[in-house]
Amino acid sequence: MNNPEDSKLVTLATSTLVRSGAQQAAALRDNTGRTYVAINVTSPSLNLDAFEAVLTVALASGITGIESVVATGSQPANSKAIKDFAPTATIFFIDSNGTESAL
């Protein structure tokens, strides 16, 4: 993670995870610098991992590109949802020990 703005995404995702008590949280920065956060959703009729949820929130706001996405908690499975929309976006996962993995 070389961009200092990505550290802000880590803070947003981590604080969202703690505040919500969810299994996963993700923070996304679009190509204009706006940020979005979301958690995973699990119910009998709807299942979204944190990547899918944050992409949905960002798309609802009219984004045209993604610079970076960071997830915390348990690792979301569908990073492809982000890559399909923005192939050059950087995607990171931060585990409970603070170890960073590029996805």
mmCIF file of N, CA, C and O in Angstrom:
data_model
loop_
_atom_site.group_PDB
_atom_site.id
_atom_site.type_symbol
_atom_site.label_atom_id
_atom_site.label_comp_id
_atom_site.label_asym_id
_atom_site.label_seq_id
_atom_site.Cartn_x
_atom_site.Cartn_y
_atom_site.Cartn_z
ATOM 1 N N MET A 1 0.860 -1.161 0.000
ATOM 2 C CA MET A 1 0.000 0.000 0.000
ATOM 3 C C MET A 1 0.907 1.224 0.000
ATOM 4 O O MET A 1 1.459 1.592 1.017
ATOM 5 N N ASN A 2 1.055 1.851 -1.146
ATOM 6 C CA ASN A 2 1.974 2.974 -1.276
ATOM 7 C C ASN A 2 1.289 4.335 -1.212
ATOM 8 O O ASN A 2 1.930 5.335 -0.954
ATOM 9 N N ASN A 3 0.002 4.366 -1.455
ATOM 10 C CA ASN A 3 -0.733 5.622 -1.472
ATOM 11 C C ASN A 3 -1.198 5.949 -0.051
ATOM 12 O O ASN A 3 -1.931 5.166 0.552
ATOM 13 N N PRO A 4 -0.813 7.117 0.494
ATOM 14 C CA PRO A 4 -1.254 7.468 1.852
ATOM 15 C C PRO A 4 -2.777 7.567 1.972
ATOM 16 O O PRO A 4 -3.324 7.395 3.057
ATOM 17 N N GLU A 5 -3.443 7.820 0.861
ATOM 18 C CA GLU A 5 -4.914 7.862 0.891
ATOM 19 C C GLU A 5 -5.496 6.490 1.214
ATOM 20 O O GLU A 5 -6.617 6.395 1.720
ATOM 21 N N ASP A 6 -4.750 5.420 0.902
ATOM 22 C CA ASP A 6 -5.235 4.078 1.220
ATOM 23 C C ASP A 6 -5.271 3.849 2.721
ATOM 24 O O ASP A 6 -6.098 3.076 3.210
ATOM 25 N N SER A 7 -4.388 4.516 3.462
ATOM 26 C CA SER A 7 -4.425 4.391 4.929
ATOM 27 C C SER A 7 -5.739 4.942 5.480
ATOM 28 O O SER A 7 -6.266 4.424 6.463
ATOM 29 N N LYS A 8 -6.262 5.973 4.827
ATOM 30 C CA LYS A 8 -7.569 6.502 5.238
ATOM 31 C C LYS A 8 -8.666 5.465 5.004
ATOM 32 O O LYS A 8 -9.596 5.346 5.796
ATOM 33 N N LEU A 9 -8.542 4.717 3.894
ATOM 34 C CA LEU A 9 -9.530 3.661 3.631
ATOM 35 C C LEU A 9 -9.460 2.585 4.705
ATOM 36 O O LEU A 9 -10.488 2.046 5.119
ATOM 37 N N VAL A 10 -8.255 2.266 5.149
ATOM 38 C CA VAL A 10 -8.101 1.264 6.217
ATOM 39 C C VAL A 10 -8.815 1.756 7.474
ATOM 40 O O VAL A 10 -9.555 1.005 8.115
ATOM 41 N N THR A 11 -8.619 3.028 7.810
ATOM 42 C CA THR A 11 -9.277 3.594 8.995
ATOM 43 C C THR A 11 -10.797 3.552 8.844
ATOM 44 O O THR A 11 -11.518 3.169 9.776
ATOM 45 N N LEU A 12 -11.296 3.930 7.671
ATOM 46 C CA LEU A 12 -12.743 3.905 7.436
ATOM 47 C C LEU A 12 -13.309 2.490 7.541
ATOM 48 O O LEU A 12 -14.330 2.263 8.196
ATOM 49 N N ALA A 13 -12.645 1.531 6.903
ATOM 50 C CA ALA A 13 -13.137 0.149 6.929
ATOM 51 C C ALA A 13 -13.069 -0.431 8.338
ATOM 52 O O ALA A 13 -14.015 -1.076 8.799
ATOM 53 N N THR A 14 -11.976 -0.185 9.021
ATOM 54 C CA THR A 14 -11.810 -0.731 10.367
ATOM 55 C C THR A 14 -12.827 -0.131 11.333
ATOM 56 O O THR A 14 -13.449 -0.850 12.123
ATOM 57 N N SER A 15 -13.029 1.169 11.274
ATOM 58 C CA SER A 15 -14.000 1.794 12.176
ATOM 59 C C SER A 15 -15.424 1.362 11.847
ATOM 60 O O SER A 15 -16.243 1.185 12.751
ATOM 61 N N THR A 16 -15.717 1.152 10.572
ATOM 62 C CA THR A 16 -17.046 0.665 10.185
ATOM 63 C C THR A 16 -17.262 -0.748 10.699
ATOM 64 O O THR A 16 -18.350 -1.091 11.197
ATOM 65 N N LEU A 17 -16.228 -1.574 10.617
ATOM 66 C CA LEU A 17 -16.328 -2.953 11.122
ATOM 67 C C LEU A 17 -16.610 -2.949 12.622
ATOM 68 O O LEU A 17 -17.507 -3.654 13.096
ATOM 69 N N VAL A 18 -15.876 -2.142 13.367
ATOM 70 C CA VAL A 18 -16.048 -2.087 14.828
ATOM 71 C C VAL A 18 -17.427 -1.533 15.172
ATOM 72 O O VAL A 18 -18.143 -2.085 16.014
ATOM 73 N N ARG A 19 -17.814 -0.435 14.522
ATOM 74 C CA ARG A 19 -19.094 0.216 14.826
ATOM 75 C C ARG A 19 -20.278 -0.686 14.512
ATOM 76 O O ARG A 19 -21.247 -0.750 15.264
ATOM 77 N N SER A 20 -20.204 -1.440 13.417
ATOM 78 C CA SER A 20 -21.350 -2.234 12.968
ATOM 79 C C SER A 20 -21.408 -3.619 13.597
ATOM 80 O O SER A 20 -22.478 -4.221 13.667
ATOM 81 N N GLY A 21 -20.252 -4.134 13.995
ATOM 82 C CA GLY A 21 -20.215 -5.509 14.495
ATOM 83 C C GLY A 21 -20.400 -6.536 13.384
ATOM 84 O O GLY A 21 -20.690 -7.697 13.650
ATOM 85 N N ALA A 22 -20.255 -6.111 12.143
ATOM 86 C CA ALA A 22 -20.419 -7.000 10.995
ATOM 87 C C ALA A 22 -19.222 -7.953 10.871
ATOM 88 O O ALA A 22 -18.211 -7.800 11.561
ATOM 89 N N GLN A 23 -19.353 -8.923 9.983
ATOM 90 C CA GLN A 23 -18.250 -9.851 9.720
ATOM 91 C C GLN A 23 -17.202 -9.240 8.802
ATOM 92 O O GLN A 23 -16.032 -9.608 8.856
ATOM 93 N N GLN A 24 -17.648 -8.351 7.920
ATOM 94 C CA GLN A 24 -16.767 -7.727 6.936
ATOM 95 C C GLN A 24 -17.135 -6.254 6.794
ATOM 96 O O GLN A 24 -18.297 -5.894 6.949
ATOM 97 N N ALA A 25 -16.144 -5.446 6.445
ATOM 98 C CA ALA A 25 -16.395 -4.050 6.072
ATOM 99 C C ALA A 25 -15.441 -3.712 4.939
ATOM 100 O O ALA A 25 -14.331 -4.251 4.861
ATOM 101 N N ALA A 26 -15.881 -2.821 4.072
ATOM 102 C CA ALA A 26 -15.024 -2.381 2.970
ATOM 103 C C ALA A 26 -15.179 -0.873 2.795
ATOM 104 O O ALA A 26 -16.251 -0.315 3.037
ATOM 105 N N ALA A 27 -14.095 -0.231 2.399
ATOM 106 C CA ALA A 27 -14.089 1.188 2.078
ATOM 107 C C ALA A 27 -13.542 1.338 0.668
ATOM 108 O O ALA A 27 -12.578 0.663 0.298
ATOM 109 N N LEU A 28 -14.162 2.196 -0.108
ATOM 110 C CA LEU A 28 -13.820 2.381 -1.525
ATOM 111 C C LEU A 28 -13.582 3.860 -1.782
ATOM 112 O O LEU A 28 -14.322 4.701 -1.287
ATOM 113 N N ARG A 29 -12.547 4.188 -2.572
ATOM 114 C CA ARG A 29 -12.294 5.557 -3.025
ATOM 115 C C ARG A 29 -12.477 5.583 -4.535
ATOM 116 O O ARG A 29 -11.877 4.788 -5.258
ATOM 117 N N ASP A 30 -13.327 6.494 -4.993
ATOM 118 C CA ASP A 30 -13.555 6.550 -6.437
ATOM 119 C C ASP A 30 -12.516 7.435 -7.114
ATOM 120 O O ASP A 30 -11.599 7.955 -6.466
ATOM 121 N N ASN A 31 -12.659 7.615 -8.413
ATOM 122 C CA ASN A 31 -11.652 8.361 -9.171
ATOM 123 C C ASN A 31 -11.739 9.870 -8.968
ATOM 124 O O ASN A 31 -10.940 10.613 -9.534
ATOM 125 N N THR A 32 -12.681 10.337 -8.148
ATOM 126 C CA THR A 32 -12.737 11.763 -7.798
ATOM 127 C C THR A 32 -12.278 11.998 -6.363
ATOM 128 O O THR A 32 -12.266 13.132 -5.905
ATOM 129 N N GLY A 33 -11.960 10.918 -5.638
ATOM 130 C CA GLY A 33 -11.517 11.027 -4.254
ATOM 131 C C GLY A 33 -12.613 10.835 -3.223
ATOM 132 O O GLY A 33 -12.339 10.838 -2.023
ATOM 133 N N ARG A 34 -13.859 10.687 -3.670
ATOM 134 C CA ARG A 34 -14.941 10.433 -2.711
ATOM 135 C C ARG A 34 -14.796 9.009 -2.168
ATOM 136 O O ARG A 34 -14.325 8.111 -2.882
ATOM 137 N N THR A 35 -15.232 8.830 -0.926
ATOM 138 C CA THR A 35 -15.129 7.512 -0.301
ATOM 139 C C THR A 35 -16.509 6.997 0.095
ATOM 140 O O THR A 35 -17.430 7.781 0.349
ATOM 141 N N TYR A 36 -16.587 5.688 0.152
ATOM 142 C CA TYR A 36 -17.829 4.993 0.476
ATOM 143 C C TYR A 36 -17.476 3.828 1.388
ATOM 144 O O TYR A 36 -16.392 3.242 1.254
ATOM 145 N N VAL A 37 -18.380 3.461 2.288
ATOM 146 C CA VAL A 37 -18.169 2.299 3.143
ATOM 147 C C VAL A 37 -19.418 1.430 3.114
ATOM 148 O O VAL A 37 -20.527 1.922 2.864
ATOM 149 N N ALA A 38 -19.221 0.158 3.387
ATOM 150 C CA ALA A 38 -20.349 -0.776 3.472
ATOM 151 C C ALA A 38 -19.888 -2.006 4.246
ATOM 152 O O ALA A 38 -18.691 -2.244 4.416
ATOM 153 N N ILE A 39 -20.872 -2.754 4.688
ATOM 154 C CA ILE A 39 -20.611 -4.030 5.372
ATOM 155 C C ILE A 39 -21.270 -5.145 4.577
ATOM 156 O O ILE A 39 -22.091 -4.891 3.693
ATOM 157 N N ASN A 40 -20.923 -6.375 4.915
ATOM 158 C CA ASN A 40 -21.598 -7.503 4.289
ATOM 159 C C ASN A 40 -23.049 -7.557 4.773
ATOM 160 O O ASN A 40 -23.370 -7.050 5.850
ATOM 161 N N VAL A 41 -23.907 -8.128 3.960
ATOM 162 C CA VAL A 41 -25.320 -8.291 4.303
ATOM 163 C C VAL A 41 -25.645 -9.766 4.168
ATOM 164 O O VAL A 41 -25.384 -10.365 3.118
ATOM 165 N N THR A 42 -26.182 -10.323 5.233
ATOM 166 C CA THR A 42 -26.569 -11.737 5.208
ATOM 167 C C THR A 42 -27.978 -11.860 5.762
ATOM 168 O O THR A 42 -28.230 -11.506 6.914
ATOM 169 N N SER A 43 -28.888 -12.314 4.917
ATOM 170 C CA SER A 43 -30.261 -12.575 5.348
ATOM 171 C C SER A 43 -30.774 -13.747 4.524
ATOM 172 O O SER A 43 -30.122 -14.157 3.552
ATOM 173 N N PRO A 44 -31.933 -14.285 4.869
ATOM 174 C CA PRO A 44 -32.447 -15.417 4.078
ATOM 175 C C PRO A 44 -32.634 -15.095 2.599
ATOM 176 O O PRO A 44 -32.537 -15.971 1.755
ATOM 177 N N SER A 45 -32.889 -13.838 2.272
ATOM 178 C CA SER A 45 -33.159 -13.506 0.872
ATOM 179 C C SER A 45 -32.110 -12.622 0.210
ATOM 180 O O SER A 45 -32.219 -12.301 -0.977
ATOM 181 N N LEU A 46 -31.067 -12.222 0.947
ATOM 182 C CA LEU A 46 -30.043 -11.358 0.355
ATOM 183 C C LEU A 46 -28.694 -11.641 0.984
ATOM 184 O O LEU A 46 -28.558 -11.634 2.209
ATOM 185 N N ASN A 47 -27.707 -11.897 0.153
ATOM 186 C CA ASN A 47 -26.337 -12.098 0.621
ATOM 187 C C ASN A 47 -25.395 -11.285 -0.252
ATOM 188 O O ASN A 47 -25.288 -11.526 -1.453
ATOM 189 N N LEU A 48 -24.742 -10.310 0.379
ATOM 190 C CA LEU A 48 -23.734 -9.508 -0.303
ATOM 191 C C LEU A 48 -22.486 -9.513 0.554
ATOM 192 O O LEU A 48 -22.568 -9.283 1.767
ATOM 193 N N ASP A 49 -21.327 -9.769 -0.063
ATOM 194 C CA ASP A 49 -20.113 -9.585 0.726
ATOM 195 C C ASP A 49 -19.786 -8.090 0.729
ATOM 196 O O ASP A 49 -20.435 -7.289 0.045
ATOM 197 N N ALA A 50 -18.795 -7.709 1.518
ATOM 198 C CA ALA A 50 -18.502 -6.280 1.683
ATOM 199 C C ALA A 50 -18.073 -5.627 0.376
ATOM 200 O O ALA A 50 -18.382 -4.451 0.134
ATOM 201 N N PHE A 51 -17.369 -6.355 -0.504
ATOM 202 C CA PHE A 51 -16.995 -5.783 -1.802
ATOM 203 C C PHE A 51 -18.237 -5.507 -2.649
ATOM 204 O O PHE A 51 -18.359 -4.454 -3.265
ATOM 205 N N GLU A 52 -19.142 -6.459 -2.691
ATOM 206 C CA GLU A 52 -20.368 -6.273 -3.466
ATOM 207 C C GLU A 52 -21.199 -5.116 -2.904
ATOM 208 O O GLU A 52 -21.748 -4.307 -3.658
ATOM 209 N N ALA A 53 -21.269 -5.037 -1.576
ATOM 210 C CA ALA A 53 -22.077 -3.993 -0.939
ATOM 211 C C ALA A 53 -21.492 -2.603 -1.183
ATOM 212 O O ALA A 53 -22.222 -1.665 -1.515
ATOM 213 N N VAL A 54 -20.167 -2.461 -1.021
ATOM 214 C CA VAL A 54 -19.577 -1.126 -1.207
ATOM 215 C C VAL A 54 -19.633 -0.712 -2.682
ATOM 216 O O VAL A 54 -19.826 0.463 -2.989
ATOM 217 N N LEU A 55 -19.510 -1.666 -3.586
ATOM 218 C CA LEU A 55 -19.650 -1.340 -5.010
ATOM 219 C C LEU A 55 -21.070 -0.871 -5.305
ATOM 220 O O LEU A 55 -21.272 0.106 -6.041
ATOM 221 N N THR A 56 -22.054 -1.520 -4.711
ATOM 222 C CA THR A 56 -23.447 -1.126 -4.908
ATOM 223 C C THR A 56 -23.688 0.299 -4.417
ATOM 224 O O THR A 56 -24.315 1.113 -5.101
ATOM 225 N N VAL A 57 -23.186 0.606 -3.225
ATOM 226 C CA VAL A 57 -23.350 1.957 -2.664
ATOM 227 C C VAL A 57 -22.677 2.986 -3.565
ATOM 228 O O VAL A 57 -23.250 4.039 -3.864
ATOM 229 N N ALA A 58 -21.477 2.689 -4.018
ATOM 230 C CA ALA A 58 -20.737 3.626 -4.852
ATOM 231 C C ALA A 58 -21.426 3.820 -6.206
ATOM 232 O O ALA A 58 -21.538 4.946 -6.698
ATOM 233 N N LEU A 59 -21.883 2.735 -6.799
ATOM 234 C CA LEU A 59 -22.583 2.839 -8.080
ATOM 235 C C LEU A 59 -23.874 3.641 -7.941
ATOM 236 O O LEU A 59 -24.240 4.411 -8.847
ATOM 237 N N ALA A 60 -24.551 3.499 -6.823
ATOM 238 C CA ALA A 60 -25.779 4.270 -6.592
ATOM 239 C C ALA A 60 -25.497 5.768 -6.521
ATOM 240 O O ALA A 60 -26.377 6.583 -6.786
ATOM 241 N N SER A 61 -24.253 6.117 -6.199
ATOM 242 C CA SER A 61 -23.859 7.525 -6.147
ATOM 243 C C SER A 61 -23.305 8.028 -7.471
ATOM 244 O O SER A 61 -22.880 9.179 -7.572
ATOM 245 N N GLY A 62 -23.260 7.155 -8.463
ATOM 246 C CA GLY A 62 -22.873 7.578 -9.803
ATOM 247 C C GLY A 62 -21.391 7.574 -10.093
ATOM 248 O O GLY A 62 -20.934 8.331 -10.964
ATOM 249 N N ILE A 63 -20.618 6.738 -9.424
ATOM 250 C CA ILE A 63 -19.179 6.714 -9.697
ATOM 251 C C ILE A 63 -18.907 6.310 -11.141
ATOM 252 O O ILE A 63 -19.698 5.600 -11.769
ATOM 253 N N THR A 64 -17.755 6.780 -11.648
ATOM 254 C CA THR A 64 -17.334 6.392 -12.996
ATOM 255 C C THR A 64 -16.013 5.633 -12.977
ATOM 256 O O THR A 64 -15.567 5.140 -14.019
ATOM 257 N N GLY A 65 -15.402 5.520 -11.803
ATOM 258 C CA GLY A 65 -14.154 4.773 -11.690
ATOM 259 C C GLY A 65 -13.798 4.548 -10.237
ATOM 260 O O GLY A 65 -14.335 5.202 -9.345
ATOM 261 N N ILE A 66 -12.902 3.597 -10.014
ATOM 262 C CA ILE A 66 -12.455 3.249 -8.665
ATOM 263 C C ILE A 66 -10.943 3.299 -8.633
ATOM 264 O O ILE A 66 -10.281 2.740 -9.512
ATOM 265 N N GLU A 67 -10.400 3.962 -7.613
ATOM 266 C CA GLU A 67 -8.950 3.950 -7.409
ATOM 267 C C GLU A 67 -8.528 2.799 -6.509
ATOM 268 O O GLU A 67 -7.564 2.101 -6.791
ATOM 269 N N SER A 68 -9.240 2.633 -5.368
ATOM 270 C CA SER A 68 -8.787 1.646 -4.400
ATOM 271 C C SER A 68 -9.934 1.190 -3.510
ATOM 272 O O SER A 68 -10.876 1.946 -3.259
ATOM 273 N N VAL A 69 -9.814 -0.060 -3.052
ATOM 274 C CA VAL A 69 -10.787 -0.639 -2.124
ATOM 275 C C VAL A 69 -10.019 -1.400 -1.056
ATOM 276 O O VAL A 69 -9.056 -2.120 -1.368
ATOM 277 N N VAL A 70 -10.432 -1.246 0.200
ATOM 278 C CA VAL A 70 -9.825 -1.972 1.317
ATOM 279 C C VAL A 70 -10.927 -2.692 2.073
ATOM 280 O O VAL A 70 -11.975 -2.109 2.347
ATOM 281 N N ALA A 71 -10.690 -3.952 2.417
ATOM 282 C CA ALA A 71 -11.639 -4.729 3.217
ATOM 283 C C ALA A 71 -10.976 -5.177 4.508
ATOM 284 O O ALA A 71 -9.764 -5.413 4.549
ATOM 285 N N THR A 72 -11.802 -5.278 5.569
ATOM 286 C CA THR A 72 -11.339 -5.785 6.860
ATOM 287 C C THR A 72 -12.352 -6.802 7.368
ATOM 288 O O THR A 72 -13.434 -6.938 6.821
ATOM 289 N N GLY A 73 -11.994 -7.475 8.459
ATOM 290 C CA GLY A 73 -12.854 -8.527 8.999
ATOM 291 C C GLY A 73 -12.526 -9.835 8.321
ATOM 292 O O GLY A 73 -11.355 -10.105 8.021
ATOM 293 N N SER A 74 -13.552 -10.655 8.038
ATOM 294 C CA SER A 74 -13.290 -11.851 7.245
ATOM 295 C C SER A 74 -13.180 -11.432 5.784
ATOM 296 O O SER A 74 -13.815 -10.470 5.352
ATOM 297 N N GLN A 75 -12.371 -12.148 5.038
ATOM 298 C CA GLN A 75 -12.076 -11.724 3.667
ATOM 299 C C GLN A 75 -13.278 -11.899 2.752
ATOM 300 O O GLN A 75 -13.791 -13.013 2.619
ATOM 301 N N PRO A 76 -13.746 -10.820 2.121
ATOM 302 C CA PRO A 76 -14.829 -10.949 1.148
ATOM 303 C C PRO A 76 -14.386 -11.833 -0.019
ATOM 304 O O PRO A 76 -13.229 -11.809 -0.424
ATOM 305 N N ALA A 77 -15.323 -12.600 -0.554
ATOM 306 C CA ALA A 77 -14.982 -13.557 -1.594
ATOM 307 C C ALA A 77 -14.962 -12.951 -2.988
ATOM 308 O O ALA A 77 -14.224 -13.409 -3.853
ATOM 309 N N ASN A 78 -15.758 -11.916 -3.196
ATOM 310 C CA ASN A 78 -15.979 -11.477 -4.571
ATOM 311 C C ASN A 78 -15.217 -10.207 -4.948
ATOM 312 O O ASN A 78 -15.819 -9.176 -5.250
ATOM 313 N N SER A 79 -13.894 -10.278 -4.970
ATOM 314 C CA SER A 79 -13.117 -9.135 -5.452
ATOM 315 C C SER A 79 -13.310 -8.959 -6.955
ATOM 316 O O SER A 79 -13.061 -7.887 -7.498
ATOM 317 N N LYS A 80 -13.794 -10.002 -7.626
ATOM 318 C CA LYS A 80 -14.058 -9.925 -9.063
ATOM 319 C C LYS A 80 -15.109 -8.853 -9.373
ATOM 320 O O LYS A 80 -15.054 -8.217 -10.425
ATOM 321 N N ALA A 81 -16.031 -8.632 -8.443
ATOM 322 C CA ALA A 81 -17.044 -7.594 -8.653
ATOM 323 C C ALA A 81 -16.378 -6.236 -8.828
ATOM 324 O O ALA A 81 -16.800 -5.436 -9.667
ATOM 325 N N ILE A 82 -15.331 -5.974 -8.058
ATOM 326 C CA ILE A 82 -14.598 -4.715 -8.176
ATOM 327 C C ILE A 82 -13.762 -4.722 -9.455
ATOM 328 O O ILE A 82 -13.775 -3.761 -10.224
ATOM 329 N N LYS A 83 -13.045 -5.814 -9.703
ATOM 330 C CA LYS A 83 -12.147 -5.892 -10.862
ATOM 331 C C LYS A 83 -12.904 -5.802 -12.180
ATOM 332 O O LYS A 83 -12.398 -5.235 -13.151
ATOM 333 N N ASP A 84 -14.098 -6.365 -12.222
ATOM 334 C CA ASP A 84 -14.892 -6.288 -13.457
ATOM 335 C C ASP A 84 -15.266 -4.845 -13.772
ATOM 336 O O ASP A 84 -15.321 -4.448 -14.930
ATOM 337 N N PHE A 85 -15.540 -4.055 -12.732
ATOM 338 C CA PHE A 85 -15.920 -2.653 -12.940
ATOM 339 C C PHE A 85 -14.699 -1.776 -13.170
ATOM 340 O O PHE A 85 -14.738 -0.850 -13.983
ATOM 341 N N ALA A 86 -13.621 -2.052 -12.440
ATOM 342 C CA ALA A 86 -12.422 -1.198 -12.499
ATOM 343 C C ALA A 86 -11.176 -2.085 -12.476
ATOM 344 O O ALA A 86 -10.598 -2.324 -11.420
ATOM 345 N N PRO A 87 -10.762 -2.564 -13.648
ATOM 346 C CA PRO A 87 -9.632 -3.512 -13.697
ATOM 347 C C PRO A 87 -8.326 -2.982 -13.112
ATOM 348 O O PRO A 87 -7.492 -3.768 -12.662
ATOM 349 N N THR A 88 -8.133 -1.668 -13.082
ATOM 350 C CA THR A 88 -6.877 -1.126 -12.560
ATOM 351 C C THR A 88 -6.956 -0.718 -11.092
ATOM 352 O O THR A 88 -5.959 -0.239 -10.530
ATOM 353 N N ALA A 89 -8.098 -0.892 -10.470
ATOM 354 C CA ALA A 89 -8.252 -0.522 -9.059
ATOM 355 C C ALA A 89 -7.344 -1.393 -8.188
ATOM 356 O O ALA A 89 -7.150 -2.578 -8.467
ATOM 357 N N THR A 90 -6.778 -0.794 -7.155
ATOM 358 C CA THR A 90 -6.013 -1.585 -6.186
ATOM 359 C C THR A 90 -6.997 -2.096 -5.144
ATOM 360 O O THR A 90 -7.893 -1.371 -4.693
ATOM 361 N N ILE A 91 -6.806 -3.354 -4.763
ATOM 362 C CA ILE A 91 -7.712 -3.998 -3.804
ATOM 363 C C ILE A 91 -6.862 -4.648 -2.729
ATOM 364 O O ILE A 91 -5.956 -5.434 -3.040
ATOM 365 N N PHE A 92 -7.159 -4.303 -1.476
ATOM 366 C CA PHE A 92 -6.396 -4.817 -0.345
ATOM 367 C C PHE A 92 -7.326 -5.467 0.668
ATOM 368 O O PHE A 92 -8.479 -5.069 0.818
ATOM 369 N N PHE A 93 -6.774 -6.433 1.381
ATOM 370 C CA PHE A 93 -7.457 -7.012 2.533
ATOM 371 C C PHE A 93 -6.533 -6.855 3.725
ATOM 372 O O PHE A 93 -5.331 -7.138 3.636
ATOM 373 N N ILE A 94 -7.082 -6.386 4.843
ATOM 374 C CA ILE A 94 -6.328 -6.232 6.083
ATOM 375 C C ILE A 94 -6.892 -7.233 7.077
ATOM 376 O O ILE A 94 -8.075 -7.143 7.449
ATOM 377 N N ASP A 95 -6.068 -8.188 7.530
ATOM 378 C CA ASP A 95 -6.584 -9.187 8.473
ATOM 379 C C ASP A 95 -6.579 -8.642 9.897
ATOM 380 O O ASP A 95 -6.175 -7.506 10.147
ATOM 381 N N SER A 96 -7.030 -9.464 10.838
ATOM 382 C CA SER A 96 -7.187 -9.006 12.227
ATOM 383 C C SER A 96 -5.862 -8.658 12.896
ATOM 384 O O SER A 96 -5.840 -7.974 13.913
ATOM 385 N N ASN A 97 -4.746 -9.128 12.323
ATOM 386 C CA ASN A 97 -3.424 -8.782 12.850
ATOM 387 C C ASN A 97 -2.850 -7.534 12.183
ATOM 388 O O ASN A 97 -1.735 -7.127 12.494
ATOM 389 N N GLY A 98 -3.609 -6.964 11.232
ATOM 390 C CA GLY A 98 -3.145 -5.784 10.519
ATOM 391 C C GLY A 98 -2.266 -6.099 9.324
ATOM 392 O O GLY A 98 -1.698 -5.198 8.720
ATOM 393 N N THR A 99 -2.190 -7.381 8.983
ATOM 394 C CA THR A 99 -1.388 -7.778 7.826
ATOM 395 C C THR A 99 -2.147 -7.471 6.544
ATOM 396 O O THR A 99 -3.319 -7.821 6.405
ATOM 397 N N GLU A 100 -1.461 -6.835 5.626
ATOM 398 C CA GLU A 100 -2.054 -6.406 4.361
ATOM 399 C C GLU A 100 -1.801 -7.431 3.271
ATOM 400 O O GLU A 100 -0.697 -7.955 3.149
ATOM 401 N N SER A 101 -2.839 -7.702 2.473
ATOM 402 C CA SER A 101 -2.697 -8.566 1.305
ATOM 403 C C SER A 101 -3.300 -7.858 0.110
ATOM 404 O O SER A 101 -4.429 -7.367 0.188
ATOM 405 N N ALA A 102 -2.569 -7.803 -0.977
ATOM 406 C CA ALA A 102 -3.123 -7.272 -2.224
ATOM 407 C C ALA A 102 -3.936 -8.374 -2.873
ATOM 408 O O ALA A 102 -3.505 -9.532 -2.925
ATOM 409 N N LEU A 103 -5.123 -8.030 -3.352
ATOM 410 C CA LEU A 103 -5.972 -9.033 -4.006
ATOM 411 C C LEU A 103 -6.030 -8.766 -5.503
ATOM 412 O O LEU A 103 -5.847 -7.712 -5.973
#
